[in-house]
PDB file of C-alpha atoms in Angstrom:
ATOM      1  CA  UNK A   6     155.698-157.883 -78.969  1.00 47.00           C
ATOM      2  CA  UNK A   7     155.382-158.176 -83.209  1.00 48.00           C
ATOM      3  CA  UNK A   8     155.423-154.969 -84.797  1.00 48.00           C
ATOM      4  CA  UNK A   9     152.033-154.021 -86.458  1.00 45.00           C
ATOM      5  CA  UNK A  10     152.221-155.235 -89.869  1.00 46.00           C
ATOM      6  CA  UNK A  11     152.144-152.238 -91.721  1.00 46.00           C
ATOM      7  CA  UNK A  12     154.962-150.302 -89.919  1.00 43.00           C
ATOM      8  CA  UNK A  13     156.926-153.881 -90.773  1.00 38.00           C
ATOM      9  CA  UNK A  14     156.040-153.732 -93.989  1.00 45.00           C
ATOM     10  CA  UNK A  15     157.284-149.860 -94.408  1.00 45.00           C
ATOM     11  CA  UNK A  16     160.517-151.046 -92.931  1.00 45.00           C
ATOM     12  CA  UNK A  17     161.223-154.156 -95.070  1.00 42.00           C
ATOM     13  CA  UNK A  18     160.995-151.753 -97.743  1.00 49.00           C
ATOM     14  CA  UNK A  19     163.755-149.357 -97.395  1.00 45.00           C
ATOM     15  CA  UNK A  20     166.214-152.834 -97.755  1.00 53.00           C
ATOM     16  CA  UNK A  21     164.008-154.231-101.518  1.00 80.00           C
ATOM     17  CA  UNK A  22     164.178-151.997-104.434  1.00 86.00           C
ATOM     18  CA  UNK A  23     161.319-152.551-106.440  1.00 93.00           C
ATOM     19  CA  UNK A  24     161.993-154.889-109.235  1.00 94.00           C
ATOM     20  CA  UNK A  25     161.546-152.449-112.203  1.00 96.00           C
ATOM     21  CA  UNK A  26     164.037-150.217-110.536  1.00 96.00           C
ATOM     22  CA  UNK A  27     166.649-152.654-110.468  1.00 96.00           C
ATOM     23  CA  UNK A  28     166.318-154.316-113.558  1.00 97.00           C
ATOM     24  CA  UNK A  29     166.425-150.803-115.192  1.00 97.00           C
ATOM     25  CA  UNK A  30     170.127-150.516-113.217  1.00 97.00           C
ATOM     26  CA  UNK A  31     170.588-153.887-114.295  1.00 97.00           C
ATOM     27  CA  UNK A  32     169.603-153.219-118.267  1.00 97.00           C
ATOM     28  CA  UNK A  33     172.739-149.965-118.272  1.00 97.00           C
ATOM     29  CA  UNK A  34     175.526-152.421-118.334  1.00 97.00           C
ATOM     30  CA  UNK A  35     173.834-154.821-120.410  1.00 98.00           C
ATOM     31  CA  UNK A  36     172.953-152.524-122.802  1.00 97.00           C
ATOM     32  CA  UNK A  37     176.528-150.766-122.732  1.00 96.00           C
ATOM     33  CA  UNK A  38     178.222-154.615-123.477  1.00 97.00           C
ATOM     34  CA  UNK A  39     176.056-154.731-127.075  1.00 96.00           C
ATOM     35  CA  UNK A  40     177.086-151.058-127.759  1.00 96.00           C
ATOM     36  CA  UNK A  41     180.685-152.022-127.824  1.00 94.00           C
ATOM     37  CA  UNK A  42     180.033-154.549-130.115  1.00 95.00           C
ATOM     38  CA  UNK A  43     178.882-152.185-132.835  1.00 94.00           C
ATOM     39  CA  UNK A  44     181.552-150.807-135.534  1.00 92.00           C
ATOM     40  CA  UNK A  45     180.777-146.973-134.447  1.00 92.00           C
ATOM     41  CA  UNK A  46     180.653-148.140-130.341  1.00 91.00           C
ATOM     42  CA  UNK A  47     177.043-146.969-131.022  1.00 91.00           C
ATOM     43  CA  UNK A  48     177.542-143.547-131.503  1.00 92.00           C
ATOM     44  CA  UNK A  49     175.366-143.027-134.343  1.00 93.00           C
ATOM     45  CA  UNK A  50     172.591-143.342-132.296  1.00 95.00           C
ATOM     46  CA  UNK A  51     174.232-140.705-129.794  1.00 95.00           C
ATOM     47  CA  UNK A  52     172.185-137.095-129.479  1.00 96.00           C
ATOM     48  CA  UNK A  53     173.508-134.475-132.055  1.00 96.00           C
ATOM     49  CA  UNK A  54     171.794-130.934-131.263  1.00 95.00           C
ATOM     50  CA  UNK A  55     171.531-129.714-134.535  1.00 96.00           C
ATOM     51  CA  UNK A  56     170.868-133.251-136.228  1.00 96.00           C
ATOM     52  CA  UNK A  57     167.660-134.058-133.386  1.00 96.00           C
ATOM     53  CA  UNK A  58     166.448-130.562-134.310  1.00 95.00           C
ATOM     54  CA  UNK A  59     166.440-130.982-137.486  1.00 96.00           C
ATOM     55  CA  UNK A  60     163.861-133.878-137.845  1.00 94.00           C
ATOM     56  CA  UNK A  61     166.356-137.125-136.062  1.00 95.00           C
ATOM     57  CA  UNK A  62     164.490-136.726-133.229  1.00 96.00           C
ATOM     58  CA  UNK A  63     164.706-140.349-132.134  1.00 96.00           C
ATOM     59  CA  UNK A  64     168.078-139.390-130.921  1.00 96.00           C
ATOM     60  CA  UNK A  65     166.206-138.026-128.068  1.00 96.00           C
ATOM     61  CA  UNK A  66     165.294-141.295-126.781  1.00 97.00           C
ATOM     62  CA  UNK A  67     168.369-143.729-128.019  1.00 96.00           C
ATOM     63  CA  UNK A  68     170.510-141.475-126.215  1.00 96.00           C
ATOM     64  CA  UNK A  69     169.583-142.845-122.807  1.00 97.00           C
ATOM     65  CA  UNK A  70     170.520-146.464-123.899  1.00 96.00           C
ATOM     66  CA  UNK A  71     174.167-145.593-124.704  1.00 95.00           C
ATOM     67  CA  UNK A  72     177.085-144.710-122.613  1.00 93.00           C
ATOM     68  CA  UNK A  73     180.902-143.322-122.743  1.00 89.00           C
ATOM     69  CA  UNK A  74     182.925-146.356-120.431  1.00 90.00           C
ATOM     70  CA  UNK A  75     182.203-148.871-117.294  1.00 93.00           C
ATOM     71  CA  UNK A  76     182.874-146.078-115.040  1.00 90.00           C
ATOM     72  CA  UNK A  77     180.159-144.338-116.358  1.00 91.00           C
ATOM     73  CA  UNK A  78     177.420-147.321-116.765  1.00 95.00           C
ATOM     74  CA  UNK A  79     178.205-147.664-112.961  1.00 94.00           C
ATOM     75  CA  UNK A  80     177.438-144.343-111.850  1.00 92.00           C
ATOM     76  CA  UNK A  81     173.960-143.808-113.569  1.00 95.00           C
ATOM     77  CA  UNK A  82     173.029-147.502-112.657  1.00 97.00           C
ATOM     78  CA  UNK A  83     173.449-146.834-108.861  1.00 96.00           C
ATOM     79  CA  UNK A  84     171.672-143.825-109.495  1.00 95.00           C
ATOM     80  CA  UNK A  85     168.849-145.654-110.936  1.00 97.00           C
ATOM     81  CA  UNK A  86     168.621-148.138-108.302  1.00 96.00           C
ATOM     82  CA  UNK A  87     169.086-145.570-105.649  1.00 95.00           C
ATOM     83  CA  UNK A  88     166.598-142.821-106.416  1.00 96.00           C
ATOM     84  CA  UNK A  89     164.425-144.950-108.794  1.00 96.00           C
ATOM     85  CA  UNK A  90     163.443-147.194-105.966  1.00 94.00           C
ATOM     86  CA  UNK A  91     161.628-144.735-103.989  1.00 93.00           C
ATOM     87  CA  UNK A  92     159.790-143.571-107.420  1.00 95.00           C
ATOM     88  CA  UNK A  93     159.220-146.686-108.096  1.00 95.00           C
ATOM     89  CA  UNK A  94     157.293-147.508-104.370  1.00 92.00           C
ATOM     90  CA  UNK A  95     155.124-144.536-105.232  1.00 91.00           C
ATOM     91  CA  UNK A  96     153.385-146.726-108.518  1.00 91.00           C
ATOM     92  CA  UNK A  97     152.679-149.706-107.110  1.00 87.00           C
ATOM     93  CA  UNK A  98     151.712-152.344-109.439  1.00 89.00           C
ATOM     94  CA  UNK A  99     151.632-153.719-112.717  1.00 91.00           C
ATOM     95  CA  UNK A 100     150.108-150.403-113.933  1.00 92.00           C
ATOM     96  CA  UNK A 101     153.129-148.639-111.698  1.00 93.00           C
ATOM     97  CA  UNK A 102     155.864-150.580-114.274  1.00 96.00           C
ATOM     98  CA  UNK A 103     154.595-148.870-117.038  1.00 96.00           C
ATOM     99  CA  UNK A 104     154.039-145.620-115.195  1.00 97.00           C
ATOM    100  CA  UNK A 105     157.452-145.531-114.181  1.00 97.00           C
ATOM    101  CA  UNK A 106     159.168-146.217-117.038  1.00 97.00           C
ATOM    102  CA  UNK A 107     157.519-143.588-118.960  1.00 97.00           C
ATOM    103  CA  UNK A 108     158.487-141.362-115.897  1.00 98.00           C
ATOM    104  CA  UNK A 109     161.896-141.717-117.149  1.00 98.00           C
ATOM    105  CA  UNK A 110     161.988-141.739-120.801  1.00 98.00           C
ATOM    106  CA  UNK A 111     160.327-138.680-120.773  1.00 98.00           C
ATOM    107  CA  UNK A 112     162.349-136.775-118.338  1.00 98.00           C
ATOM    108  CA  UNK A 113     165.109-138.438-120.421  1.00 97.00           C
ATOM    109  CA  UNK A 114     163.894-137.127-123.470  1.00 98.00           C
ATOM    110  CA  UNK A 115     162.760-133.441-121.668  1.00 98.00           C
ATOM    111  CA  UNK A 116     166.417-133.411-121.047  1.00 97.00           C
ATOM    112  CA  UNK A 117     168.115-134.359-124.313  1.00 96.00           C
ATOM    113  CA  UNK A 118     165.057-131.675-125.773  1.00 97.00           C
ATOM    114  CA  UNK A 119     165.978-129.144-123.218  1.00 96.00           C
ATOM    115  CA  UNK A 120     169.815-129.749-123.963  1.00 95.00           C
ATOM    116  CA  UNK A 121     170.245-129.660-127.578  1.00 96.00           C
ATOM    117  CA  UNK A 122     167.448-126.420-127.787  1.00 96.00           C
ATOM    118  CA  UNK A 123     170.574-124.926-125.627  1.00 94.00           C
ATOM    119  CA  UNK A 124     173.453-126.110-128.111  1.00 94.00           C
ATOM    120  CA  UNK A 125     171.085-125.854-131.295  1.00 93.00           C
ATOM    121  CA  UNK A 126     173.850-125.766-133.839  1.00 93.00           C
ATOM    122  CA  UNK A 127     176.262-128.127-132.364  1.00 92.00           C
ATOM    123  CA  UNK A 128     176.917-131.708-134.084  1.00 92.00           C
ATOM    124  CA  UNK A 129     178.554-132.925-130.960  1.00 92.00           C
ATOM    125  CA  UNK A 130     177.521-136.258-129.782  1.00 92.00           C
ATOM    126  CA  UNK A 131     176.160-136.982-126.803  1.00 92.00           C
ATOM    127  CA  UNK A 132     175.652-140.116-124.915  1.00 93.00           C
ATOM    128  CA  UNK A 133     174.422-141.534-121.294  1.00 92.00           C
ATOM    129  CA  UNK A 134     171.251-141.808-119.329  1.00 95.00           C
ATOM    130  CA  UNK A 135     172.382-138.886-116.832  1.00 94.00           C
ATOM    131  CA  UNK A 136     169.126-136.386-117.779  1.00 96.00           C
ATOM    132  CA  UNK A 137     166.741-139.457-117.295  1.00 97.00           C
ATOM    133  CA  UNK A 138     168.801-140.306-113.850  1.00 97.00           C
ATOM    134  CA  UNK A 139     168.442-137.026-113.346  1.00 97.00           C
ATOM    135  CA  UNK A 140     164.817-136.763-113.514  1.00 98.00           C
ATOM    136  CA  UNK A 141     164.438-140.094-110.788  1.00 98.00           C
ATOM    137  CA  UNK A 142     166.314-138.182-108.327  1.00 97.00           C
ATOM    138  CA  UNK A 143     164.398-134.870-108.651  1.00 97.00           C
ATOM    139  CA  UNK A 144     160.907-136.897-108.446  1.00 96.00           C
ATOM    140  CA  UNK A 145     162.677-138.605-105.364  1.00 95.00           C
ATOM    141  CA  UNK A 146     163.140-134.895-104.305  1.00 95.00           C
ATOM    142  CA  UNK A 147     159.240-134.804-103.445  1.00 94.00           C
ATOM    143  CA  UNK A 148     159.550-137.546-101.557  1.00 91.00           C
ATOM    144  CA  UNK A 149     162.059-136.261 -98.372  1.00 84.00           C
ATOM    145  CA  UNK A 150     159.063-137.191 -96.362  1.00 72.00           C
ATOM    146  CA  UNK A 151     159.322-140.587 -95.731  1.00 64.00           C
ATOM    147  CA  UNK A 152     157.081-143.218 -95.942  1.00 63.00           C
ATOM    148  CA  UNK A 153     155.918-142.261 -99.790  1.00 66.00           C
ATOM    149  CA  UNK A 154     155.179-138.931 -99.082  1.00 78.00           C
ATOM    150  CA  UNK A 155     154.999-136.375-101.668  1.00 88.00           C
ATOM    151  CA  UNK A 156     156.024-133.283-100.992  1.00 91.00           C
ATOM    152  CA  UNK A 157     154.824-129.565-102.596  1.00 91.00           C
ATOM    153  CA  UNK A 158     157.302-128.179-104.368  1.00 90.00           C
ATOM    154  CA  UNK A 159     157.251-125.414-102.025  1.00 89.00           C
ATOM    155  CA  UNK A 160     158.582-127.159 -98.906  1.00 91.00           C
ATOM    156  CA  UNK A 161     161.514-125.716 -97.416  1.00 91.00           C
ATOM    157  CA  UNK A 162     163.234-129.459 -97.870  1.00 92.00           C
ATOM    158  CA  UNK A 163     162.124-129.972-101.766  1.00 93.00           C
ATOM    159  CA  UNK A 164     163.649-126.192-102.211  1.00 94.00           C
ATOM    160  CA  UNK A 165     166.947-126.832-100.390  1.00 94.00           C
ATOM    161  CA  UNK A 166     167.579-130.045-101.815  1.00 93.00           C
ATOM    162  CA  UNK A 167     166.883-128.559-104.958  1.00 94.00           C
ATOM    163  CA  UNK A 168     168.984-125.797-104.770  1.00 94.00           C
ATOM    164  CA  UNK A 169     171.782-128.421-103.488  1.00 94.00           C
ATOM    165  CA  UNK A 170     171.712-130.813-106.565  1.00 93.00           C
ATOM    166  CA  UNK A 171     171.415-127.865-108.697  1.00 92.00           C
ATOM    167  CA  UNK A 172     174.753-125.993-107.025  1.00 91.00           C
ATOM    168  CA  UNK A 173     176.420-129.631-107.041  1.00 89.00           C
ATOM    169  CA  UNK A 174     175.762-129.857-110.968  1.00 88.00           C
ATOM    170  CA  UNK A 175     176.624-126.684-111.999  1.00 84.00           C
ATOM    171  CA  UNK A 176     179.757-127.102-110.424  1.00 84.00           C
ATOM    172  CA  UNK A 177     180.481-130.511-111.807  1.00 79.00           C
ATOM    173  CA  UNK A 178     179.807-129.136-115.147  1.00 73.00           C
ATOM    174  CA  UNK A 179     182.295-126.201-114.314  1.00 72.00           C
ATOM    175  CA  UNK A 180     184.959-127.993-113.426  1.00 67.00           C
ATOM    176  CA  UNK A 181     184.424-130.492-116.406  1.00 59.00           C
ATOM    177  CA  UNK A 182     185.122-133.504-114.143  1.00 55.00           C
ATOM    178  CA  UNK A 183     182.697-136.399-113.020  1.00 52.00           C
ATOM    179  CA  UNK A 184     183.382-139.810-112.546  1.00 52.00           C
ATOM    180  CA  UNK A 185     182.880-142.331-115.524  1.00 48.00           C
ATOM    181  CA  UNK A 186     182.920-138.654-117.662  1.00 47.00           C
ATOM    182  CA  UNK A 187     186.785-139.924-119.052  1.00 50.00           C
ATOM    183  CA  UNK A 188     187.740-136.514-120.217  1.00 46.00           C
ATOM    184  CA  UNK A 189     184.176-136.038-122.156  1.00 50.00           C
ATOM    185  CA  UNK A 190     182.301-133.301-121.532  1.00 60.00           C
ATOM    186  CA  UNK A 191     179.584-132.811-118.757  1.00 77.00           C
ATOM    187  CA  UNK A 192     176.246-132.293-120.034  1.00 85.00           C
ATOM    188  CA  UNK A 193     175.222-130.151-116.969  1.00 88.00           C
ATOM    189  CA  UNK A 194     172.715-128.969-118.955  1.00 92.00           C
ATOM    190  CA  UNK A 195     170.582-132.098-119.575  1.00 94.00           C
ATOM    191  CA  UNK A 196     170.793-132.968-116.075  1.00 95.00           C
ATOM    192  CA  UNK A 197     169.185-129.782-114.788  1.00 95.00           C
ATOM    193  CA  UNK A 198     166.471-130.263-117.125  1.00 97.00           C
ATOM    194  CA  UNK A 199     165.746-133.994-116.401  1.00 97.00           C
ATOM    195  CA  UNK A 200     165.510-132.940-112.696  1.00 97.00           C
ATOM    196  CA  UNK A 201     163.775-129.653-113.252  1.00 97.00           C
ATOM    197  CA  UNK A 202     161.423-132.278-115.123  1.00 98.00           C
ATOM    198  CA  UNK A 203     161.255-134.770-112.380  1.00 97.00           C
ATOM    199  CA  UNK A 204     160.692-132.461-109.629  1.00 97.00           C
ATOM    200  CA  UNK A 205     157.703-130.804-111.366  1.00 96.00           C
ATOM    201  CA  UNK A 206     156.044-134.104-113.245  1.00 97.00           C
ATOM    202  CA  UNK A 207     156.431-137.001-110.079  1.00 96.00           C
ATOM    203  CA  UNK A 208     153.012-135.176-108.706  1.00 93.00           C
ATOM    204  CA  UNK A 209     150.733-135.398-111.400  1.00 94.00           C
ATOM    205  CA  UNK A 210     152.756-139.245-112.216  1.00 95.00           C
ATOM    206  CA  UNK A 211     151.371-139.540-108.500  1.00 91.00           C
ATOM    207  CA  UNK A 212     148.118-138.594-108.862  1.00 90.00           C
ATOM    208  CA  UNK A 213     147.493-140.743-111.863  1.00 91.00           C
ATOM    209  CA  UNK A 214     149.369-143.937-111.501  1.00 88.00           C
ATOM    210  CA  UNK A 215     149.588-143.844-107.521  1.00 79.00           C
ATOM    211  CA  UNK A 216     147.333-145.642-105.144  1.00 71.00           C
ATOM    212  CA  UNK A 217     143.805-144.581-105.243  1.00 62.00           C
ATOM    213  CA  UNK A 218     143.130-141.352-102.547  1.00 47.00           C
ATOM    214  CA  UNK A 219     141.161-143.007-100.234  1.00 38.00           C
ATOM    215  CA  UNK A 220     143.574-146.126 -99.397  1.00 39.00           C
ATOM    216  CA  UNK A 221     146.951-143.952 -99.150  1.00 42.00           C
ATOM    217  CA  UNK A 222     146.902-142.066 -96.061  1.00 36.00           C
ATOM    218  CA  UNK A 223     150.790-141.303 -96.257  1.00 40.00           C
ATOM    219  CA  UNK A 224     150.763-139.301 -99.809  1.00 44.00           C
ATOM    220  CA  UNK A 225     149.963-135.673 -99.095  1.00 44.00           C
ATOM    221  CA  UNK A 226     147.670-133.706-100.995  1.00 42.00           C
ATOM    222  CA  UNK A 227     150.575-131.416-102.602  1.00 47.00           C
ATOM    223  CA  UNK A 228     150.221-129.489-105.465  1.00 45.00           C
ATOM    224  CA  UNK A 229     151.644-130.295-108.691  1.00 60.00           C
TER     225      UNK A 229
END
Protein backbone atom coordinates (compact mmCIF):
# COMPACT_ATOMS: atom_id res chain seq x y z
CA UNK A 1 0.00 0.00 0.00
CA UNK A 2 1.30 3.98 -0.82
CA UNK A 3 0.35 6.27 1.76
CA UNK A 4 -2.30 8.87 0.61
CA UNK A 5 -0.43 11.72 -0.64
CA UNK A 6 -1.29 14.24 1.68
CA UNK A 7 -0.51 12.37 4.97
CA UNK A 8 3.07 11.79 2.90
CA UNK A 9 3.35 15.06 2.25
CA UNK A 10 2.68 16.14 6.14
CA UNK A 11 5.38 13.68 6.98
CA UNK A 12 8.14 14.73 4.53
CA UNK A 13 7.71 17.90 6.18
CA UNK A 14 8.72 17.53 9.69
CA UNK A 15 12.49 16.40 8.02
CA UNK A 16 12.61 20.09 5.32
CA UNK A 17 12.67 23.35 7.02
CA UNK A 18 11.27 25.77 4.85
CA UNK A 19 13.86 27.64 2.96
CA UNK A 20 13.34 31.15 4.51
CA UNK A 21 13.76 29.56 7.86
CA UNK A 22 17.01 28.26 7.19
CA UNK A 23 18.56 30.81 5.32
CA UNK A 24 17.54 33.21 8.18
CA UNK A 25 19.76 30.55 10.57
CA UNK A 26 22.09 30.59 7.86
CA UNK A 27 22.30 34.72 7.53
CA UNK A 28 23.32 34.81 11.93
CA UNK A 29 26.78 33.58 11.32
CA UNK A 30 27.23 35.32 8.20
CA UNK A 31 26.22 38.35 9.45
CA UNK A 32 28.29 37.88 12.83
CA UNK A 33 31.73 37.20 10.40
CA UNK A 34 31.23 41.06 8.82
CA UNK A 35 30.56 42.39 12.40
CA UNK A 36 33.97 41.35 13.47
CA UNK A 37 35.40 43.01 10.78
CA UNK A 38 34.26 46.43 11.91
CA UNK A 39 36.69 48.68 14.22
CA UNK A 40 33.89 48.82 17.15
CA UNK A 41 32.96 44.70 16.49
CA UNK A 42 29.69 46.50 15.51
CA UNK A 43 28.64 47.70 18.62
CA UNK A 44 27.58 51.01 17.64
CA UNK A 45 24.77 49.67 16.11
CA UNK A 46 24.03 47.61 19.44
CA UNK A 47 20.55 48.72 21.43
CA UNK A 48 21.26 51.48 24.10
CA UNK A 49 17.92 52.05 26.26
CA UNK A 50 18.23 55.49 26.84
CA UNK A 51 19.93 56.34 23.34
CA UNK A 52 16.74 54.23 21.24
CA UNK A 53 14.41 56.27 23.46
CA UNK A 54 15.66 59.15 22.80
CA UNK A 55 15.05 59.36 18.96
CA UNK A 56 18.02 56.27 17.71
CA UNK A 57 15.36 54.16 17.33
CA UNK A 58 16.88 52.16 14.49
CA UNK A 59 18.77 50.46 17.19
CA UNK A 60 15.64 48.58 17.63
CA UNK A 61 16.01 46.76 14.51
CA UNK A 62 20.08 46.57 13.96
CA UNK A 63 20.16 44.94 17.16
CA UNK A 64 18.91 41.62 15.84
CA UNK A 65 21.75 41.50 13.18
CA UNK A 66 24.58 41.61 15.76
CA UNK A 67 25.84 39.18 18.24
CA UNK A 68 28.34 38.75 21.42
CA UNK A 69 30.65 35.33 20.14
CA UNK A 70 30.20 31.92 17.94
CA UNK A 71 28.67 30.36 20.87
CA UNK A 72 26.08 32.68 20.78
CA UNK A 73 25.39 32.95 16.77
CA UNK A 74 24.92 29.11 17.26
CA UNK A 75 22.35 29.10 19.77
CA UNK A 76 19.84 31.67 18.22
CA UNK A 77 20.52 30.10 14.70
CA UNK A 78 19.27 26.61 15.84
CA UNK A 79 16.62 28.40 17.39
CA UNK A 80 15.66 29.95 14.22
CA UNK A 81 15.76 26.91 12.25
CA UNK A 82 14.04 24.96 14.92
CA UNK A 83 10.97 26.97 15.85
CA UNK A 84 11.00 29.17 12.68
CA UNK A 85 10.31 26.19 10.54
CA UNK A 86 7.01 25.39 11.84
CA UNK A 87 6.11 29.34 11.53
CA UNK A 88 7.34 29.32 8.53
CA UNK A 89 4.91 26.07 7.18
CA UNK A 90 2.03 28.15 8.46
CA UNK A 91 2.75 31.09 5.38
CA UNK A 92 3.10 29.18 2.63
CA UNK A 93 4.34 30.92 -0.33
CA UNK A 94 6.02 33.66 -1.85
CA UNK A 95 3.62 36.01 0.03
CA UNK A 96 4.50 33.64 3.33
CA UNK A 97 8.51 34.91 2.89
CA UNK A 98 7.60 38.24 3.40
CA UNK A 99 4.99 37.47 6.02
CA UNK A 100 7.39 35.73 8.00
CA UNK A 101 10.07 37.83 8.05
CA UNK A 102 8.13 40.69 9.22
CA UNK A 103 6.85 38.16 11.90
CA UNK A 104 10.21 38.43 13.28
CA UNK A 105 11.52 41.83 12.96
CA UNK A 106 8.71 42.97 14.67
CA UNK A 107 8.65 40.69 17.58
CA UNK A 108 12.38 41.57 17.43
CA UNK A 109 11.79 45.05 17.60
CA UNK A 110 8.53 44.57 20.29
CA UNK A 111 11.29 43.12 22.30
CA UNK A 112 14.21 45.54 22.09
CA UNK A 113 10.94 48.32 22.60
CA UNK A 114 9.64 46.35 25.47
CA UNK A 115 13.31 45.98 26.91
CA UNK A 116 14.83 49.29 26.87
CA UNK A 117 11.09 50.97 28.11
CA UNK A 118 12.21 48.59 31.22
CA UNK A 119 15.94 49.93 31.51
CA UNK A 120 14.96 53.54 30.17
CA UNK A 121 18.02 55.29 31.46
CA UNK A 122 20.61 52.73 30.88
CA UNK A 123 23.41 53.28 28.04
CA UNK A 124 24.27 49.65 28.17
CA UNK A 125 24.61 47.95 24.93
CA UNK A 126 22.85 45.29 23.88
CA UNK A 127 23.28 42.85 21.15
CA UNK A 128 21.73 39.38 19.65
CA UNK A 129 18.62 38.23 17.93
CA UNK A 130 17.32 36.36 21.23
CA UNK A 131 13.80 38.66 21.53
CA UNK A 132 13.15 37.99 17.73
CA UNK A 133 14.07 34.05 18.43
CA UNK A 134 12.06 34.50 21.05
CA UNK A 135 9.04 35.59 19.35
CA UNK A 136 9.39 32.28 16.60
CA UNK A 137 9.19 30.01 19.43
CA UNK A 138 6.18 31.61 21.19
CA UNK A 139 4.22 31.73 17.65
CA UNK A 140 5.43 27.99 17.44
CA UNK A 141 3.71 27.83 20.92
CA UNK A 142 0.20 27.97 19.02
CA UNK A 143 1.11 25.43 17.05
CA UNK A 144 1.48 22.18 19.76
CA UNK A 145 -1.20 20.77 17.59
CA UNK A 146 0.41 19.25 14.92
CA UNK A 147 -0.11 19.31 11.49
CA UNK A 148 -0.22 23.44 11.32
CA UNK A 149 -2.63 23.80 13.81
CA UNK A 150 -3.12 26.92 15.62
CA UNK A 151 -3.97 26.83 18.84
CA UNK A 152 -6.16 29.56 21.19
CA UNK A 153 -4.20 30.99 23.50
CA UNK A 154 -6.33 29.50 26.03
CA UNK A 155 -5.47 25.82 25.56
CA UNK A 156 -4.26 24.09 28.46
CA UNK A 157 -0.94 23.16 26.17
CA UNK A 158 -0.29 26.94 24.78
CA UNK A 159 -0.69 27.96 28.73
CA UNK A 160 1.70 25.31 30.11
CA UNK A 161 4.20 25.67 27.59
CA UNK A 162 3.99 29.16 28.18
CA UNK A 163 4.34 29.19 31.64
CA UNK A 164 7.43 26.66 31.02
CA UNK A 165 9.53 28.95 28.67
CA UNK A 166 8.61 31.77 30.80
CA UNK A 167 9.89 29.88 34.30
CA UNK A 168 12.97 28.58 32.11
CA UNK A 169 13.85 32.36 31.19
CA UNK A 170 13.41 33.93 34.23
CA UNK A 171 15.63 31.60 35.68
CA UNK A 172 18.29 31.86 33.05
CA UNK A 173 18.21 35.50 33.54
CA UNK A 174 18.58 34.87 37.41
CA UNK A 175 21.30 32.95 37.39
CA UNK A 176 23.04 35.23 34.71
CA UNK A 177 24.27 32.18 32.75
CA UNK A 178 23.29 30.97 29.13
CA UNK A 179 25.30 29.49 26.66
CA UNK A 180 27.07 31.76 23.99
CA UNK A 181 26.09 34.69 26.91
CA UNK A 182 30.30 34.75 27.74
CA UNK A 183 29.86 36.49 31.01
CA UNK A 184 27.38 39.27 29.35
CA UNK A 185 24.35 39.83 30.73
CA UNK A 186 20.97 38.00 29.97
CA UNK A 187 18.44 40.12 28.53
CA UNK A 188 15.56 38.04 30.09
CA UNK A 189 13.63 40.79 29.58
CA UNK A 190 13.57 41.09 25.75
CA UNK A 191 12.98 37.53 25.46
CA UNK A 192 9.73 37.52 27.42
CA UNK A 193 8.53 40.23 25.36
CA UNK A 194 9.46 38.78 21.90
CA UNK A 195 7.53 35.63 23.02
CA UNK A 196 4.75 37.40 24.83
CA UNK A 197 4.69 39.04 21.19
CA UNK A 198 4.81 35.88 19.26
CA UNK A 199 2.34 34.02 21.17
CA UNK A 200 -0.29 36.78 20.83
CA UNK A 201 0.54 38.10 16.99
CA UNK A 202 1.16 34.30 15.05
CA UNK A 203 -2.95 34.29 14.92
CA UNK A 204 -3.80 37.30 13.27
CA UNK A 205 -0.06 36.61 11.01
CA UNK A 206 -2.30 33.38 10.39
CA UNK A 207 -5.27 34.73 9.44
CA UNK A 208 -3.76 37.15 7.01
CA UNK A 209 -0.85 35.55 5.33
CA UNK A 210 -2.05 31.79 5.91
CA UNK A 211 -3.83 29.64 3.43
CA UNK A 212 -7.18 30.84 2.45
CA UNK A 213 -10.16 29.30 5.08
CA UNK A 214 -11.75 27.18 2.86
CA UNK A 215 -8.59 25.02 1.58
CA UNK A 216 -6.95 24.54 5.22
CA UNK A 217 -8.91 22.14 7.08
CA UNK A 218 -6.04 21.59 9.76
CA UNK A 219 -5.81 25.44 11.10
CA UNK A 220 -8.42 25.88 13.81
CA UNK A 221 -10.58 28.71 14.08
CA UNK A 222 -8.75 30.11 17.39
CA UNK A 223 -8.99 33.36 18.56
CA UNK A 224 -6.37 35.84 18.32
Amino acid sequence: MHPEPDRFDRRERVFNAPTVALLLALSMPVLFWFQRQLPDQGLGYALRPAEMLNGAWWQAITVMLLHGGWAHVAMNAVGALTFGAAVARLMPGVRGVGAFLAFYIVTGVLAGVGYALIHSSSGQPLVGASGAVFGLIGGATRLLGGEGRLLPLRDGRVMSAALAWMGLNAFVGLIGFAPGAEGAGIAWEAHAFGFIAGLILIGPWARLYGPPFDSRAEVSDAPL
